[in-house]
XYZ file of C-alpha atoms in Angstrom:
539
model
C 206.394 -96.867 62.509
C 206.389 -93.880 60.133
C 209.924 -93.026 58.956
C 211.442 -90.201 56.957
C 214.008 -91.875 54.719
C 216.434 -89.135 53.914
C 216.892 -90.187 50.299
C 213.685 -88.216 49.742
C 215.719 -85.042 50.326
C 216.930 -85.528 46.746
C 213.329 -85.188 45.536
C 212.852 -82.039 47.623
C 215.880 -80.401 45.996
C 214.731 -81.440 42.525
C 211.272 -80.004 43.091
C 212.948 -76.679 43.918
C 214.952 -76.788 40.648
C 218.284 -77.856 42.209
C 220.935 -80.293 41.216
C 223.215 -81.746 43.900
C 226.823 -82.642 43.241
C 228.027 -86.224 43.653
C 229.824 -85.569 46.945
C 226.606 -84.392 48.569
C 224.763 -87.404 47.154
C 227.321 -89.697 48.799
C 226.742 -88.040 52.151
C 222.989 -88.318 51.723
C 223.340 -92.061 51.121
C 225.458 -92.341 54.247
C 222.722 -90.553 56.179
C 220.171 -93.091 54.903
C 222.387 -95.926 56.121
C 222.821 -94.287 59.562
C 219.053 -93.742 59.873
C 218.313 -97.370 59.006
C 220.819 -98.621 61.567
C 219.453 -96.351 64.299
C 215.876 -97.428 63.531
C 216.865 -101.067 63.971
C 218.526 -100.212 67.308
C 215.323 -98.395 68.393
C 217.394 -95.276 69.023
C 215.085 -93.166 66.913
C 211.385 -93.768 67.101
C 209.398 -91.463 64.840
C 210.474 -88.937 62.240
C 208.104 -86.739 60.262
C 208.631 -85.769 56.637
C 208.263 -81.981 56.269
C 205.510 -80.540 54.114
C 207.952 -78.150 52.387
C 211.710 -77.684 52.335
C 212.907 -74.782 54.505
C 216.721 -74.634 54.975
C 216.551 -72.046 57.756
C 214.063 -73.993 59.844
C 216.501 -76.791 60.693
C 214.473 -78.350 63.519
C 211.386 -78.847 61.376
C 213.484 -79.887 58.375
C 215.219 -82.719 60.197
C 213.679 -84.310 63.282
C 210.631 -82.347 64.300
C 208.658 -83.980 67.136
C 211.073 -86.902 67.446
C 211.414 -88.470 70.862
C 215.202 -88.273 70.651
C 217.345 -86.396 68.112
C 220.350 -88.663 67.639
C 223.731 -86.837 67.440
C 224.883 -88.884 64.423
C 221.860 -87.833 62.346
C 222.050 -84.233 63.507
C 225.744 -83.975 62.614
C 225.335 -85.563 59.164
C 222.257 -83.580 58.254
C 223.499 -80.238 59.453
C 226.950 -80.419 57.955
C 226.288 -82.680 54.973
C 223.099 -81.496 53.254
C 221.490 -78.494 54.921
C 222.188 -75.588 52.510
C 221.846 -73.001 55.276
C 224.723 -74.625 57.171
C 226.978 -75.014 54.130
C 226.388 -71.562 52.724
C 224.419 -72.878 49.741
C 227.621 -74.135 48.110
C 227.867 -76.977 45.651
C 224.323 -76.561 44.309
C 224.148 -76.341 40.512
C 221.165 -75.279 38.390
C 219.314 -77.984 36.482
C 219.721 -77.668 32.701
C 216.851 -75.646 31.289
C 216.715 -73.172 34.177
C 218.134 -69.635 34.047
C 221.916 -69.881 33.731
C 223.993 -69.034 36.748
C 221.061 -68.684 39.130
C 219.756 -70.743 42.016
C 216.358 -70.547 43.666
C 215.226 -71.496 47.144
C 212.230 -70.645 49.288
C 214.180 -68.278 51.536
C 217.153 -67.220 49.312
C 216.756 -64.863 46.336
C 218.238 -65.788 42.932
C 222.045 -65.225 42.746
C 223.954 -64.452 39.563
C 227.340 -65.793 38.704
C 229.031 -69.112 38.840
C 228.842 -70.867 42.171
C 232.049 -72.009 43.825
C 232.343 -75.740 44.485
C 231.046 -76.858 47.866
C 233.667 -76.745 50.629
C 233.199 -79.801 52.794
C 233.086 -79.207 56.575
C 236.228 -80.095 58.494
C 234.647 -82.846 60.585
C 233.288 -84.581 57.509
C 236.634 -84.349 55.768
C 238.260 -86.078 58.718
C 235.538 -88.728 58.655
C 236.155 -89.287 54.909
C 239.883 -89.691 55.517
C 239.156 -92.179 58.301
C 237.036 -94.221 55.903
C 240.009 -94.497 53.570
C 242.141 -95.842 56.393
C 239.582 -98.460 57.357
C 239.878 -100.255 54.015
C 243.010 -101.999 55.271
C 241.229 -103.298 58.385
C 238.530 -105.418 56.750
C 238.979 -108.361 59.089
C 238.656 -106.276 62.265
C 235.637 -104.400 60.902
C 233.978 -107.734 60.070
C 234.370 -108.915 63.635
C 233.044 -105.651 65.027
C 230.018 -105.729 62.690
C 229.245 -109.295 63.783
C 229.519 -108.239 67.416
C 227.306 -105.254 66.702
C 224.764 -107.531 65.044
C 224.674 -109.780 68.111
C 224.164 -106.743 70.328
C 221.257 -105.629 68.134
C 219.633 -109.049 68.377
C 220.103 -109.126 72.147
C 218.684 -105.644 72.491
C 215.679 -106.583 70.358
C 215.154 -109.734 72.400
C 215.373 -107.778 75.679
C 212.863 -105.233 74.379
C 210.357 -107.971 73.472
C 210.842 -109.595 76.868
C 210.189 -106.289 78.641
C 207.043 -105.671 76.594
C 205.774 -109.166 77.353
C 206.534 -108.724 81.053
C 204.734 -105.377 81.104
C 201.686 -106.881 79.355
C 201.544 -109.762 81.828
C 201.840 -107.316 84.728
C 198.913 -105.247 83.407
C 196.771 -108.374 82.991
C 197.667 -109.487 86.513
C 196.625 -106.112 87.932
C 193.291 -106.274 86.063
C 192.677 -109.843 87.237
C 193.427 -108.920 90.857
C 191.014 -105.994 90.641
C 188.279 -108.248 89.262
C 188.952 -110.828 91.970
C 188.733 -108.200 94.740
C 185.510 -106.847 93.245
C 184.055 -110.360 92.948
C 185.101 -111.238 96.498
C 183.425 -108.092 97.779
C 180.237 -108.929 95.856
C 180.238 -112.505 97.126
C 180.370 -111.292 100.730
C 177.576 -108.805 100.131
C 174.345 -109.610 101.955
C 171.583 -108.827 99.482
C 168.245 -107.624 100.776
C 164.942 -107.581 98.986
C 164.212 -104.224 97.407
C 160.906 -102.492 97.935
C 159.806 -103.291 94.380
C 160.586 -106.996 94.869
C 158.708 -107.072 98.168
C 155.663 -105.533 96.499
C 155.798 -108.141 93.721
C 155.950 -110.941 96.306
C 153.187 -109.477 98.475
C 150.885 -109.093 95.480
C 151.912 -112.350 93.810
C 148.388 -113.274 92.715
C 147.672 -109.806 91.269
C 151.074 -109.798 89.570
C 150.273 -113.138 87.944
C 146.808 -112.132 86.762
C 147.963 -108.790 85.395
C 150.937 -110.181 83.445
C 149.008 -113.158 82.086
C 146.285 -110.808 80.826
C 148.813 -108.520 79.130
C 150.660 -111.442 77.544
C 147.492 -112.937 76.118
C 146.274 -109.561 74.853
C 149.381 -108.652 72.881
C 150.006 -112.168 71.566
C 147.893 -111.737 68.408
C 147.690 -107.994 67.747
C 146.496 -107.119 64.197
C 149.521 -104.872 63.660
C 151.818 -107.907 63.526
C 150.309 -108.998 60.203
C 150.609 -105.452 58.842
C 154.277 -105.269 59.860
C 155.211 -108.616 58.281
C 153.323 -107.735 55.081
C 155.105 -104.369 54.899
C 158.515 -105.999 55.315
C 157.831 -108.623 52.654
C 156.539 -105.961 50.254
C 159.601 -103.732 50.638
C 162.170 -106.548 50.590
C 160.740 -108.608 47.709
C 162.453 -106.582 44.919
C 165.824 -107.402 46.533
C 164.897 -110.886 47.854
C 162.137 -112.460 45.664
C 161.526 -115.470 47.986
C 161.459 -113.508 51.262
C 159.152 -114.658 54.073
C 158.817 -113.152 57.570
C 158.102 -115.128 60.768
C 157.263 -113.768 64.241
C 158.837 -115.404 67.286
C 159.795 -114.533 70.860
C 157.965 -113.601 74.046
C 155.204 -111.654 72.271
C 154.088 -114.894 70.593
C 154.498 -117.178 73.625
C 152.143 -115.159 75.854
C 154.947 -113.770 78.048
C 155.308 -110.437 76.279
C 154.885 -106.905 77.599
C 153.918 -103.641 75.943
C 157.518 -102.389 76.117
C 159.066 -105.564 74.675
C 160.554 -105.772 71.184
C 158.905 -107.687 68.347
C 161.253 -110.476 67.198
C 161.153 -111.304 63.485
C 162.980 -113.962 61.490
C 163.363 -112.901 57.857
C 164.008 -115.862 55.582
C 165.577 -114.277 52.508
C 166.854 -117.434 50.792
C 165.453 -120.706 52.202
C 167.474 -120.443 55.431
C 164.576 -121.738 57.556
C 165.631 -125.397 57.323
C 169.211 -124.814 56.152
C 170.807 -122.392 58.626
C 173.039 -119.588 57.458
C 176.329 -120.295 59.246
C 178.476 -117.776 57.369
C 178.593 -114.720 59.610
C 179.969 -112.511 56.837
C 176.997 -113.397 54.652
C 174.671 -112.487 57.548
C 176.344 -109.090 57.787
C 175.941 -108.529 54.035
C 172.237 -109.405 54.262
C 171.833 -107.005 57.201
C 173.475 -104.211 55.169
C 171.189 -104.868 52.177
C 168.025 -104.976 54.317
C 169.071 -101.803 56.103
C 169.651 -100.052 52.777
C 166.203 -101.102 51.485
C 164.356 -100.053 54.652
C 166.214 -96.715 54.753
C 164.640 -95.532 51.506
C 162.213 -92.577 51.557
C 158.535 -93.275 52.225
C 159.385 -96.492 54.085
C 158.188 -96.421 57.744
C 161.411 -97.759 59.278
C 164.227 -96.042 61.127
C 166.575 -96.001 64.153
C 168.722 -98.767 62.688
C 171.385 -100.464 64.806
C 173.341 -103.369 63.312
C 174.591 -105.827 65.939
C 177.000 -108.050 64.018
C 179.297 -109.229 66.828
C 176.561 -111.242 68.586
C 176.208 -115.023 68.352
C 173.245 -114.401 66.056
C 173.676 -111.097 64.144
C 170.545 -108.929 64.232
C 169.295 -105.615 62.918
C 167.445 -103.496 65.479
C 164.989 -100.988 64.027
C 161.809 -99.049 64.757
C 158.517 -99.023 62.887
C 157.337 -95.407 62.870
C 153.815 -96.256 61.720
C 152.989 -98.634 64.583
C 155.464 -97.252 67.150
C 157.131 -100.573 67.916
C 160.784 -101.666 68.136
C 161.762 -104.769 66.171
C 164.719 -107.159 66.160
C 165.346 -108.705 62.741
C 167.363 -111.937 62.433
C 168.269 -113.899 59.297
C 170.021 -117.157 60.291
C 167.480 -119.993 60.681
C 163.924 -120.974 61.626
C 164.869 -122.740 64.865
C 163.835 -119.683 66.910
C 160.377 -119.811 65.306
C 159.966 -123.512 66.169
C 161.309 -122.884 69.672
C 158.594 -120.269 70.206
C 155.942 -122.780 69.193
C 157.381 -125.317 71.656
C 157.380 -122.815 74.558
C 153.831 -121.745 73.742
C 152.655 -125.380 73.741
C 154.214 -126.074 77.173
C 152.729 -122.887 78.695
C 149.234 -123.790 77.493
C 149.607 -127.484 78.337
C 150.004 -126.725 82.056
C 148.218 -123.447 83.009
C 150.290 -123.023 86.177
C 153.424 -123.034 84.049
C 152.206 -119.891 82.272
C 151.272 -118.202 85.560
C 154.562 -119.009 87.269
C 156.601 -117.920 84.216
C 154.802 -114.543 84.126
C 155.453 -114.005 87.832
C 159.144 -115.016 87.727
C 159.702 -112.711 84.771
C 158.271 -109.767 86.740
C 160.266 -110.839 89.832
C 163.663 -111.031 88.151
C 163.179 -107.585 86.599
C 162.539 -106.185 90.082
C 165.725 -107.616 91.683
C 168.256 -105.989 89.365
C 169.801 -102.613 90.039
C 170.604 -101.755 86.425
C 169.431 -102.515 82.891
C 172.869 -103.953 82.107
C 172.421 -106.572 84.839
C 168.923 -107.441 83.625
C 170.159 -107.949 80.040
C 172.592 -110.636 81.220
C 169.660 -112.831 82.289
C 167.386 -113.265 79.288
C 163.642 -113.779 79.451
C 164.157 -117.014 77.535
C 166.547 -118.342 80.199
C 164.053 -117.567 82.980
C 161.325 -119.369 81.026
C 163.528 -122.458 80.639
C 164.264 -122.431 84.385
C 160.520 -122.485 85.091
C 159.919 -125.284 82.569
C 162.794 -127.358 83.937
C 161.627 -127.015 87.546
C 158.117 -128.129 86.569
C 159.650 -131.105 84.757
C 161.475 -132.133 87.944
C 158.201 -132.139 89.900
C 156.449 -134.095 87.122
C 154.125 -131.334 85.966
C 155.613 -131.118 82.454
C 157.107 -133.796 80.179
C 160.781 -133.841 79.139
C 161.251 -132.517 75.605
C 162.650 -135.759 74.190
C 159.261 -137.427 74.799
C 157.664 -134.961 72.369
C 160.084 -135.596 69.504
C 158.953 -137.699 66.580
C 160.618 -141.100 66.878
C 158.893 -142.670 63.864
C 159.249 -141.520 60.297
C 161.537 -138.833 58.974
C 162.084 -136.009 61.511
C 162.040 -132.329 60.598
C 165.658 -131.170 60.842
C 166.755 -127.549 61.150
C 170.424 -127.898 60.374
C 171.765 -130.409 62.908
C 168.787 -130.228 65.272
C 165.378 -131.858 65.340
C 162.607 -129.294 65.105
C 159.354 -131.260 65.051
C 157.452 -132.240 68.191
C 154.087 -133.761 69.075
C 151.438 -131.969 71.154
C 149.810 -134.575 73.425
C 147.436 -133.564 76.226
C 148.148 -133.941 79.962
C 145.877 -136.972 80.056
C 147.821 -138.656 77.260
C 151.042 -137.887 79.131
C 149.554 -139.118 82.407
C 150.318 -135.788 84.139
C 147.968 -134.161 86.632
C 146.656 -130.620 86.278
C 148.207 -128.203 88.766
C 146.254 -125.367 90.347
C 148.516 -124.093 93.108
C 150.926 -121.494 91.699
C 152.061 -120.223 95.111
C 153.447 -123.606 96.138
C 155.204 -123.889 92.793
C 156.745 -120.434 93.286
C 158.038 -121.310 96.758
C 159.446 -124.575 95.402
C 161.041 -122.743 92.446
C 162.910 -120.330 94.759
C 164.033 -123.099 97.113
C 165.170 -125.352 94.273
C 167.364 -122.782 92.526
C 168.768 -121.346 95.777
C 170.283 -124.750 96.606
C 170.904 -126.266 93.147
C 174.404 -127.687 92.572
C 175.281 -125.514 89.589
C 178.957 -126.460 89.707
C 178.284 -130.152 89.081
C 175.143 -130.281 86.944
C 173.707 -128.934 83.697
C 170.071 -127.799 83.642
C 168.697 -129.926 80.799
C 165.041 -129.445 79.697
C 165.568 -132.031 76.962
C 165.914 -134.799 79.577
C 163.847 -133.161 82.322
C 166.495 -133.809 84.989
C 170.022 -132.474 85.815
C 172.935 -134.111 84.037
C 176.572 -134.043 85.143
C 178.800 -131.542 83.355
C 181.688 -133.981 83.064
C 179.647 -136.266 80.790
C 179.909 -133.644 78.041
C 183.693 -134.097 78.033
C 183.087 -137.636 76.749
C 179.895 -137.367 74.623
C 179.699 -141.131 74.041
C 178.743 -141.483 77.729
C 175.718 -139.212 77.347
C 172.212 -140.774 77.445
C 170.685 -142.075 74.226
C 168.203 -139.186 74.261
C 171.190 -136.935 73.421
C 171.606 -138.644 70.046
C 171.433 -135.338 68.115
C 174.211 -133.838 70.208
C 176.374 -136.958 69.794
C 175.945 -136.810 66.019
C 176.765 -133.115 66.048
C 180.036 -133.731 67.941
C 181.034 -136.554 65.575
C 180.684 -134.216 62.572
C 183.098 -131.678 64.034
C 186.785 -131.976 63.205
C 188.821 -131.939 66.442
C 190.496 -128.527 66.600
C 190.498 -125.490 68.961
C 188.119 -123.503 66.731
C 185.484 -126.257 66.614
C 185.600 -126.656 70.390
C 183.750 -123.330 70.573
C 180.815 -124.980 68.782
C 180.297 -127.456 71.642
C 178.095 -126.829 74.662
C 179.937 -124.420 76.988
C 180.013 -126.294 80.302
C 182.776 -124.205 81.906
C 180.426 -121.338 82.820
C 178.918 -120.358 86.179
C 175.483 -121.631 85.143
C 174.814 -124.058 82.294
C 171.278 -124.149 80.877
C 171.085 -126.266 77.721
C 168.733 -125.152 74.974
C 166.074 -127.881 74.473
C 166.420 -127.833 70.661
C 169.832 -126.359 69.785
C 171.684 -128.659 72.153
C 175.105 -127.000 71.705
C 173.807 -123.673 73.055
C 174.175 -122.646 76.713
C 171.575 -119.893 77.134
C 173.115 -118.842 80.498
C 176.618 -118.335 79.122
C 176.593 -114.581 79.827
C 175.751 -114.904 83.547
C 178.905 -114.086 85.535
C 179.672 -115.154 89.101
C 178.533 -112.021 91.039
C 175.208 -111.995 89.181
C 174.784 -115.705 89.846
C 175.422 -115.190 93.591
C 172.895 -112.377 93.669
C 170.309 -114.520 91.876
C 170.697 -117.511 94.238
C 170.714 -115.415 97.423
C 167.607 -113.500 96.400
C 165.927 -116.784 95.448
C 166.488 -117.935 99.024
C 165.151 -114.706 100.557
C 162.184 -114.552 98.166
C 161.239 -118.163 98.908
C 161.374 -117.562 102.660
C 159.361 -114.343 102.345
C 156.680 -115.914 100.155
C 156.408 -119.016 102.356
C 155.886 -116.913 105.509
C 153.558 -114.386 103.859
């Protein structure tokens, strides 16, 4: 709250070469006391200090733009210290100024000795009353205590009203969201024309997307881009190294997709950068370096509020958008794992390409599509193929002998056995897998189970409330939980199992990659899975 403490009026007079007599000073101090009391009672809300002193402009001088001009302040100010109201009496020149003259903004200099200030009648009576009150100290003490209790009660009531109003607003918002969600849940979704075309031409869709993914997986420009980044960043970060990850390196990329890059500026590959503030500082430094003249980078957007802070930018030389991250190398290892699984079982690659094209066709807006990541869709495909024994669970690939490669708290190394070594048959019927995929996820019990590619089968959500009951294959997650100190802040580090859908990351086991999927979007996804499965089966 911005307040004009009226003791500053003294400074205004002094700046205009005035000296105020002691009587006026006493009244000014009384005004300060009244203002402080009224502020505590919330009877005045906001008072502006004037830019310059103007005795004739009383409204601007005192309480301009206030919500309420309190009578006590108005009376004291007008009669006690406004020179225009008192006839400019009682104001003496400061020593060193021209003798017998006074100067104001609106009054010309006056010669001669000024008569002493004549106090207004109402203030005289008030002064006399103050003299009488000295004999009633006991009664005034009781009244001040009672007044103090009233102030406290009034303050308490005001807080209670504010709290009640806030709760009412939140209730209204919640009711609106519930009505909107209820309406969306009752909505009967139909397949759009684009989705129908994708389903009708499922084989062509697969072949086209697989060809594109394979073509852009190893473009020569990637090496040029990483070399350019390392060259420009090395003066600031001598040990910098750039790694490519994401859909463009797994074989699921498209021409319009971004190029994901992990920039290891200080050996953060194996030792993750957990300090978010440090990540933001690195982003600012990298942005400053790449913004220099003659550097082919631009269109910078720093996204620092995300779970993993990134710097979005555009390479003008090769006309490609890039997402730069700086936290750890787990994303790079994850890309290698996804690529291995897609090549291990050819139908896995085909089905993943088709489902990616399908889910883009079912959404009505880009905002909806961004809630369901390409990585989540890929994990859904991998998990379904694990349940039908066409892919191995991830824990079978981890190194169980020797010292494992650890990226922070998570194991990053994995073996690459063939299908024959895993005793898994080769699949060559993508249409049946697609129909099974749609049927499986249209009837999956999302409320009870977690989708867990690490194990290759669904696991009950409630087991994560007591981690010691989890299977032995979850040893890394158990160790991670034991390291955390029990407190509300650390609970956010655990796997979020209270969401609509829970899809556990196969390496970073505390990460639910479907955390951003809200209920209406989930309902739409499951209903369209059912309709797409029926359509494809009858086609």
